[in-house]
Coordinates of C-alpha atoms and ligand atoms in Angstrom, one line a residue:
M30 CA -27.7 4.7 -16.6
N31 CA -29.9 1.9 -17.9
N32 CA -28.2 -1.5 -17.8
E33 CA -30.4 -3.1 -20.4
K34 CA -29.6 -2.6 -24.0
T35 CA -32.1 -0.6 -26.0
Y36 CA -32.3 -1.5 -29.7
V37 CA -33.5 0.6 -32.6
T38 CA -36.7 -1.4 -32.5
K39 CA -38.4 -4.2 -30.6
P40 CA -40.9 -6.4 -32.3
Y41 CA -44.5 -5.7 -31.3
L42 CA -46.2 -8.9 -29.9
P43 CA -49.8 -9.2 -28.8
P44 CA -50.6 -10.9 -25.4
L45 CA -49.8 -14.6 -25.9
E46 CA -53.1 -15.7 -24.4
E47 CA -54.9 -13.9 -27.2
F48 CA -53.0 -16.1 -29.8
I49 CA -53.8 -19.5 -28.2
P50 CA -57.4 -19.7 -29.7
Y51 CA -56.0 -19.1 -33.1
L52 CA -53.5 -21.9 -32.6
E53 CA -56.2 -24.2 -31.4
K54 CA -58.1 -23.6 -34.7
V55 CA -55.1 -24.5 -36.7
W56 CA -54.7 -27.7 -34.8
Q57 CA -58.4 -28.5 -35.3
S58 CA -58.4 -27.8 -39.0
G59 CA -55.0 -29.6 -39.6
Q60 CA -54.4 -27.2 -42.5
L61 CA -51.0 -25.6 -42.0
T62 CA -50.4 -23.8 -45.3
N63 CA -51.4 -23.7 -49.0
G64 CA -54.1 -21.0 -48.7
G65 CA -55.9 -22.2 -45.6
P66 CA -58.8 -20.3 -43.8
F67 CA -56.5 -17.9 -41.9
H68 CA -54.6 -17.1 -45.1
K69 CA -57.9 -16.2 -46.8
Q70 CA -59.2 -14.2 -43.9
F71 CA -56.0 -12.3 -43.5
E72 CA -55.8 -11.3 -47.2
L73 CA -59.3 -9.9 -47.0
A74 CA -58.8 -8.1 -43.7
L75 CA -55.6 -6.6 -44.8
A76 CA -57.1 -5.3 -48.1
E77 CA -59.8 -3.7 -46.1
Y78 CA -57.5 -2.2 -43.4
L79 CA -55.0 -0.9 -46.0
E80 CA -57.8 0.3 -48.4
V81 CA -56.3 -1.5 -51.4
P82 CA -58.0 -3.7 -54.0
H83 CA -56.1 -7.0 -53.6
V84 CA -53.4 -8.6 -51.4
A85 CA -51.3 -11.6 -52.1
L86 CA -49.5 -12.8 -49.0
F87 CA -45.9 -14.1 -49.0
T88 CA -43.4 -15.8 -46.8
N89 CA -41.3 -12.6 -46.8
A90 CA -40.9 -9.4 -48.8
T91 CA -37.7 -10.5 -50.6
I92 CA -39.5 -13.4 -52.3
A93 CA -42.4 -11.1 -52.9
L94 CA -40.1 -8.6 -54.7
V95 CA -38.5 -11.4 -56.8
T96 CA -42.0 -12.6 -57.7
A97 CA -43.4 -9.2 -58.5
L98 CA -40.7 -8.7 -61.1
Q99 CA -41.6 -12.1 -62.6
A100 CA -45.3 -11.3 -62.5
L101 CA -44.7 -8.3 -64.7
R102 CA -42.1 -10.1 -66.9
I103 CA -39.5 -7.4 -66.2
T104 CA -36.2 -7.9 -68.0
G105 CA -33.2 -5.8 -69.1
E106 CA -32.5 -2.8 -66.9
V107 CA -34.4 -1.4 -63.9
I108 CA -33.9 2.0 -62.3
T109 CA -33.6 1.9 -58.6
T110 CA -32.2 3.6 -55.5
P111 CA -28.9 2.8 -53.7
Y112 CA -30.3 4.1 -50.4
S113 CA -32.3 1.1 -49.2
F114 CA -32.0 -2.3 -47.7
V115 CA -29.9 -4.7 -49.9
A116 CA -33.0 -6.9 -50.7
T117 CA -34.3 -4.1 -53.1
A118 CA -31.5 -4.6 -55.6
H119 CA -30.9 -8.3 -54.8
S120 CA -34.4 -8.9 -56.2
L121 CA -33.2 -7.6 -59.6
L122 CA -30.0 -9.8 -59.7
W123 CA -32.1 -12.8 -58.8
N124 CA -34.1 -12.1 -62.0
G125 CA -31.0 -11.5 -64.1
I126 CA -31.9 -7.8 -64.3
K127 CA -29.3 -5.0 -64.3
P128 CA -29.8 -2.5 -61.6
V129 CA -29.3 1.2 -62.6
F130 CA -28.8 3.4 -59.5
V131 CA -30.0 7.0 -59.5
D132 CA -29.4 9.6 -56.8
I133 CA -31.8 10.6 -54.0
D134 CA -33.8 13.7 -53.1
P135 CA -31.8 15.5 -50.4
V136 CA -34.9 16.1 -48.2
T137 CA -36.9 12.9 -48.2
L138 CA -33.9 10.6 -49.2
N139 CA -36.2 8.9 -51.6
M140 CA -35.3 8.4 -55.3
D141 CA -35.1 11.8 -57.0
P142 CA -37.5 11.7 -60.0
A143 CA -35.5 14.4 -61.7
K144 CA -32.6 11.9 -62.1
I145 CA -34.7 9.1 -63.7
E146 CA -34.9 10.3 -67.3
A147 CA -31.2 10.5 -67.9
A148 CA -30.8 6.9 -66.7
I149 CA -33.3 5.5 -69.2
T150 CA -31.8 3.4 -72.0
P151 CA -33.5 1.2 -74.7
Q152 CA -33.1 -1.7 -72.2
T153 CA -35.0 0.0 -69.4
T154 CA -38.3 -1.7 -68.6
A155 CA -39.2 -0.6 -65.1
I156 CA -38.6 1.7 -62.0
L157 CA -38.1 0.2 -58.5
P158 CA -38.4 3.0 -56.0
V159 CA -38.5 2.6 -52.2
H160 CA -40.8 4.6 -49.8
C161 CA -37.8 5.0 -47.5
Y162 CA -38.7 5.2 -43.7
G163 CA -42.3 5.0 -44.8
H164 CA -42.1 8.5 -46.3
P165 CA -44.0 8.5 -49.7
C166 CA -42.0 8.9 -52.9
D167 CA -43.0 11.6 -55.3
V168 CA -45.4 9.1 -56.8
E169 CA -46.9 11.6 -59.3
A170 CA -43.6 12.6 -60.8
I171 CA -42.5 9.0 -61.1
E172 CA -45.8 8.0 -62.7
K173 CA -45.5 10.8 -65.3
I174 CA -42.1 9.6 -66.4
A175 CA -43.2 5.9 -66.4
D176 CA -46.2 6.8 -68.6
M177 CA -44.1 8.8 -71.0
Y178 CA -41.5 6.0 -71.5
N179 CA -43.9 3.1 -71.1
L180 CA -42.2 1.7 -68.0
R181 CA -43.7 -0.4 -65.2
V182 CA -43.4 0.8 -61.6
I183 CA -42.9 -1.5 -58.6
Y184 CA -42.7 0.1 -55.2
D185 CA -40.6 -1.5 -52.5
A186 CA -43.1 -0.5 -49.8
A187 CA -41.5 -2.6 -47.0
H188 CA -41.5 0.4 -44.7
A189 CA -44.8 1.9 -45.7
F190 CA -47.5 -0.2 -44.0
G191 CA -50.6 1.9 -43.4
V192 CA -49.2 5.1 -44.9
Q193 CA -51.6 7.4 -46.6
C194 CA -50.7 10.3 -48.9
H195 CA -53.2 13.0 -50.0
C196 CA -54.9 10.7 -52.5
G197 CA -55.3 7.7 -50.1
S198 CA -53.1 4.7 -49.5
V199 CA -49.6 5.1 -50.9
L200 CA -49.8 1.4 -51.8
N201 CA -52.2 2.1 -54.6
H202 CA -49.5 3.7 -56.7
G203 CA -47.5 2.0 -59.4
D204 CA -48.3 -1.4 -60.9
L205 CA -47.4 -3.4 -57.7
S206 CA -46.3 -2.5 -54.2
I207 CA -44.4 -4.9 -51.8
L208 CA -44.9 -4.9 -48.0
S209 CA -42.7 -6.6 -45.4
F210 CA -44.0 -8.1 -42.2
H211 CA -40.5 -9.0 -40.9
A212 CA -40.1 -8.8 -37.1
T213 CA -38.3 -5.4 -37.3
K214 CA -41.1 -3.7 -39.3
V215 CA -44.0 -1.6 -38.0
F216 CA -46.4 -4.6 -38.6
N217 CA -45.0 -8.1 -38.2
T218 CA -46.1 -11.7 -38.6
F219 CA -42.6 -12.9 -37.4
E220 CA -41.6 -13.2 -41.1
G221 CA -44.0 -12.3 -43.9
G222 CA -44.7 -10.0 -46.8
A223 CA -47.3 -9.2 -49.4
I224 CA -47.8 -7.9 -52.9
I225 CA -50.5 -5.2 -53.3
C226 CA -52.1 -5.5 -56.8
R227 CA -54.8 -3.6 -58.6
D228 CA -56.8 -6.3 -60.4
L229 CA -57.7 -9.9 -59.8
K230 CA -55.9 -11.1 -62.9
S231 CA -52.5 -10.0 -61.6
K232 CA -53.3 -11.4 -58.2
E233 CA -54.1 -14.7 -59.9
R234 CA -50.8 -14.8 -61.8
I235 CA -48.9 -13.8 -58.6
D236 CA -50.8 -16.6 -56.7
F237 CA -49.6 -19.2 -59.3
L238 CA -46.1 -17.9 -59.1
K239 CA -45.8 -18.2 -55.3
N240 CA -47.0 -21.8 -55.5
F241 CA -44.4 -23.3 -57.9
G242 CA -46.4 -22.1 -60.9
Y243 CA -49.4 -24.4 -60.3
A244 CA -52.6 -23.1 -62.0
N245 CA -54.5 -26.2 -60.9
E246 CA -53.8 -29.8 -59.7
T247 CA -52.0 -30.8 -62.8
A248 CA -51.0 -27.7 -64.8
V249 CA -47.8 -25.8 -64.1
V250 CA -47.9 -22.6 -66.1
A251 CA -44.7 -20.8 -65.0
T252 CA -41.4 -21.3 -63.2
G253 CA -42.8 -20.4 -59.8
I254 CA -41.2 -20.5 -56.4
N255 CA -42.5 -21.4 -53.0
G256 CA -43.4 -18.0 -51.5
K257 CA -46.5 -19.0 -49.6
M258 CA -47.3 -17.6 -46.1
S259 CA -48.2 -20.3 -43.5
E260 CA -51.4 -20.4 -41.4
F261 CA -49.3 -19.7 -38.3
N262 CA -48.1 -16.4 -39.7
A263 CA -51.5 -15.5 -41.3
A264 CA -53.3 -16.1 -37.9
L265 CA -50.8 -13.9 -36.1
G266 CA -51.3 -11.2 -38.7
L267 CA -55.0 -11.3 -38.2
L268 CA -54.5 -10.8 -34.4
Q269 CA -51.8 -8.1 -35.0
L270 CA -54.3 -6.1 -37.1
K271 CA -56.4 -5.7 -33.9
H272 CA -53.5 -4.0 -32.2
I273 CA -51.9 -2.0 -34.9
D274 CA -53.8 1.3 -34.4
G275 CA -52.8 1.3 -30.7
A276 CA -49.1 0.6 -31.7
L277 CA -49.1 3.3 -34.3
A278 CA -50.5 5.8 -31.8
K279 CA -47.7 5.1 -29.3
R280 CA -45.1 5.5 -32.1
Q281 CA -46.6 8.8 -32.9
E282 CA -46.2 10.0 -29.3
I283 CA -42.5 9.1 -29.3
D284 CA -42.0 10.7 -32.8
A285 CA -43.5 13.9 -31.5
L286 CA -41.4 13.9 -28.3
Y287 CA -38.2 13.4 -30.3
R288 CA -39.1 16.1 -32.8
Q289 CA -40.0 18.6 -30.1
A290 CA -36.9 17.9 -28.0
L291 CA -34.5 17.9 -30.9
A292 CA -35.9 20.9 -32.7
D293 CA -33.4 23.4 -31.4
V294 CA -30.3 21.3 -31.5
P295 CA -27.9 22.8 -34.0
G296 CA -26.9 20.4 -36.8
V297 CA -29.6 17.9 -36.2
R298 CA -32.2 17.5 -38.9
C299 CA -35.2 15.2 -38.2
V300 CA -35.9 13.6 -41.6
S301 CA -39.5 14.1 -42.7
G302 CA -41.8 13.0 -45.4
R303 CA -43.4 15.5 -47.8
D304 CA -46.9 14.3 -48.4
E305 CA -48.2 12.2 -45.5
L306 CA -51.8 12.3 -44.5
R307 CA -51.2 9.4 -42.2
A308 CA -47.6 8.4 -41.3
N309 CA -46.6 5.2 -39.6
Y310 CA -43.5 6.4 -37.6
A311 CA -41.6 3.3 -38.6
Y312 CA -38.2 4.9 -38.0
F313 CA -36.8 8.0 -36.4
P314 CA -33.9 9.0 -38.7
I315 CA -31.8 12.1 -37.9
L316 CA -29.3 13.6 -40.3
L317 CA -26.3 15.3 -38.8
E318 CA -25.5 18.4 -40.8
E319 CA -22.1 20.0 -41.1
D320 CA -22.5 22.1 -38.0
Y321 CA -23.1 19.1 -35.7
P322 CA -20.1 19.0 -33.3
I323 CA -19.1 15.3 -33.8
A324 CA -19.1 12.8 -36.7
R325 CA -22.0 10.4 -37.1
D326 CA -20.0 7.3 -36.1
E327 CA -18.8 9.1 -33.0
L328 CA -22.4 9.7 -31.9
Y329 CA -23.2 6.1 -32.8
N330 CA -20.4 4.9 -30.5
L331 CA -21.3 7.4 -27.8
L332 CA -24.9 6.0 -27.7
L333 CA -23.5 2.4 -27.7
E334 CA -21.5 3.3 -24.6
H335 CA -24.8 4.2 -23.0
N336 CA -26.4 0.9 -24.1
I337 CA -28.3 2.5 -26.9
H338 CA -28.0 0.7 -30.2
A339 CA -29.0 3.2 -32.9
R340 CA -28.7 2.0 -36.5
R341 CA -27.0 3.5 -39.6
Y342 CA -29.9 2.9 -42.1
F343 CA -28.7 3.1 -44.8
Y344 CA -25.0 2.6 -44.5
P345 CA -23.2 1.3 -46.6
L346 CA -25.2 2.1 -49.7
I347 CA -26.3 -0.9 -51.8
S348 CA -24.0 0.4 -54.6
E349 CA -21.0 -0.1 -52.3
F350 CA -21.5 -3.9 -51.9
S351 CA -19.1 -6.1 -54.1
M352 CA -21.8 -7.4 -56.4
Y353 CA -22.9 -3.9 -57.3
R354 CA -19.9 -1.6 -57.1
G355 CA -18.6 -2.5 -60.6
L356 CA -21.8 -1.1 -62.2
P357 CA -21.2 2.3 -64.0
S358 CA -24.2 3.7 -62.1
A359 CA -22.7 2.7 -58.7
S360 CA -19.9 5.2 -59.1
P361 CA -19.9 7.6 -56.1
S362 CA -19.8 10.6 -58.5
N363 CA -23.3 9.5 -59.8
L364 CA -24.7 9.3 -56.2
P365 CA -23.3 12.3 -54.2
R366 CA -26.5 12.9 -52.1
A367 CA -26.9 9.2 -51.3
H368 CA -23.3 9.1 -50.1
F369 CA -23.8 12.3 -48.1
A370 CA -26.9 10.9 -46.4
S371 CA -25.4 7.5 -45.8
S372 CA -22.4 9.0 -43.9
R373 CA -24.6 11.3 -41.7
I374 CA -27.8 9.3 -41.0
L375 CA -28.6 7.7 -37.7
C376 CA -31.9 6.0 -36.8
L377 CA -32.8 6.5 -33.1
P378 CA -34.8 3.9 -31.2
I379 CA -38.6 4.0 -31.7
Y380 CA -41.2 1.3 -30.9
P381 CA -44.5 1.2 -29.1
D382 CA -43.3 0.4 -25.6
L383 CA -40.1 2.3 -25.7
P384 CA -39.9 3.9 -22.2
L385 CA -40.1 7.7 -22.4
E386 CA -37.1 8.0 -20.0
I387 CA -35.0 6.3 -22.7
V388 CA -36.2 8.9 -25.3
H389 CA -35.2 11.7 -22.9
Q390 CA -31.8 10.0 -22.3
V391 CA -31.2 9.6 -26.1
V392 CA -32.1 13.3 -26.7
D393 CA -29.8 14.3 -23.9
I394 CA -26.8 12.4 -25.4
V395 CA -27.5 13.8 -28.9
R396 CA -27.8 17.3 -27.4
R397 CA -24.7 17.3 -25.2
A398 CA -22.3 15.5 -27.6
R399 CA -19.0 17.3 -27.9
P400 CA -15.6 16.4 -29.4
Q401 CA -13.6 14.2 -27.0
A402 CA -10.8 16.8 -26.5
L403 CA -13.3 19.4 -25.3
V404 CA -15.0 17.0 -22.9
A405 CA -11.7 16.4 -21.0
Ligands
PLP7 C1 -37.0 -5.3 -44.7 C2 -36.8 -4.8 -46.1 C3 -36.9 -5.7 -47.2 C4 -37.0 -7.2 -47.0 O1 -38.0 -7.7 -46.3 P1 -38.1 -9.2 -45.8 O2 -39.5 -9.4 -45.4 O3 -37.2 -9.3 -44.6 O4 -37.6 -10.1 -46.9 C5 -36.9 -5.2 -48.5 N1 -36.8 -3.9 -48.7 C6 -36.7 -3.0 -47.7 C7 -36.6 -1.6 -48.0 C8 -36.7 -3.5 -46.4 O5 -36.5 -2.6 -45.4

């Protein structure tokens, strides 16, 4: 048994000595933030790597989500998913917007487009879906409804770094997409985030908004916030870009190993995307069906006993937290599939240098799990 604890993820770090020259340049220039040379370079390099028109860097994805809603002047009600990290819906409350939750697709666990129309009211102005686990939403169905009702679409793409669907980068869908570069994500800058935008004019407005609303030295044109990414984080991001393809390849290897080893285990469903030309293997979620011998929390605890800390993403649902549960759309009867998934999901460890012995050990525990009474 391994004595060291294995977490669901471990932040990818480049060799420290490779970062030192970047730091020396920051010390030489003396420019620490406010759109310095690394910030400019990183924005351009990211746009090229991700194959997107424009990138606006942020201090984190939560501030980026709040700002994206401001950039598009979203008000009233926004349709979103309860099956996500809490920051998705928090960005709405921070803007005085009412979240309206709709249920998820039972296969991808992303927002079910078929549930959107019934949730639209005269106050609805936008849709805020999440590419959960980096698996693309049904972007075409969502776009169709948005066009029909003249709604804006903002994707929380915090999990979807580098993901391509059949028509190219998934980040090119909707009006804006938001990335997270938090330590726990596939691509990290310690903390960080970005808004992907289609045209220079929206990038310009977003750049004002993340700098207190300053349009120039003397003119403040909006109630902006401080959402700027520092030179330290931008420099690290530039270096991380050199390593990301290698990191994704290692994740792919682990993903394939889990899938193959778990394929014949009754009651274990490896959650998959529907339309990925290039996946990022950000998470390895398994859903325990009714014929799995023990409950999800029992497996979670069994893994913990073996020093494996799997995570229940996403449990509880956002709609269960106190600031949301009073909303009519938060009622469990409106969200049966989200509740089902939330009580049966478990994300297994996956990260580039996860030892393959640990993967085999996790598979073994999942495969052999039996109710306590039978084990004795
Ligand atoms: C991580 C995450 C966020 C928040 O990202 P930060 O960069 O930590 O602010 C938002 N939405 C989802 C779906 C996330 O997983």
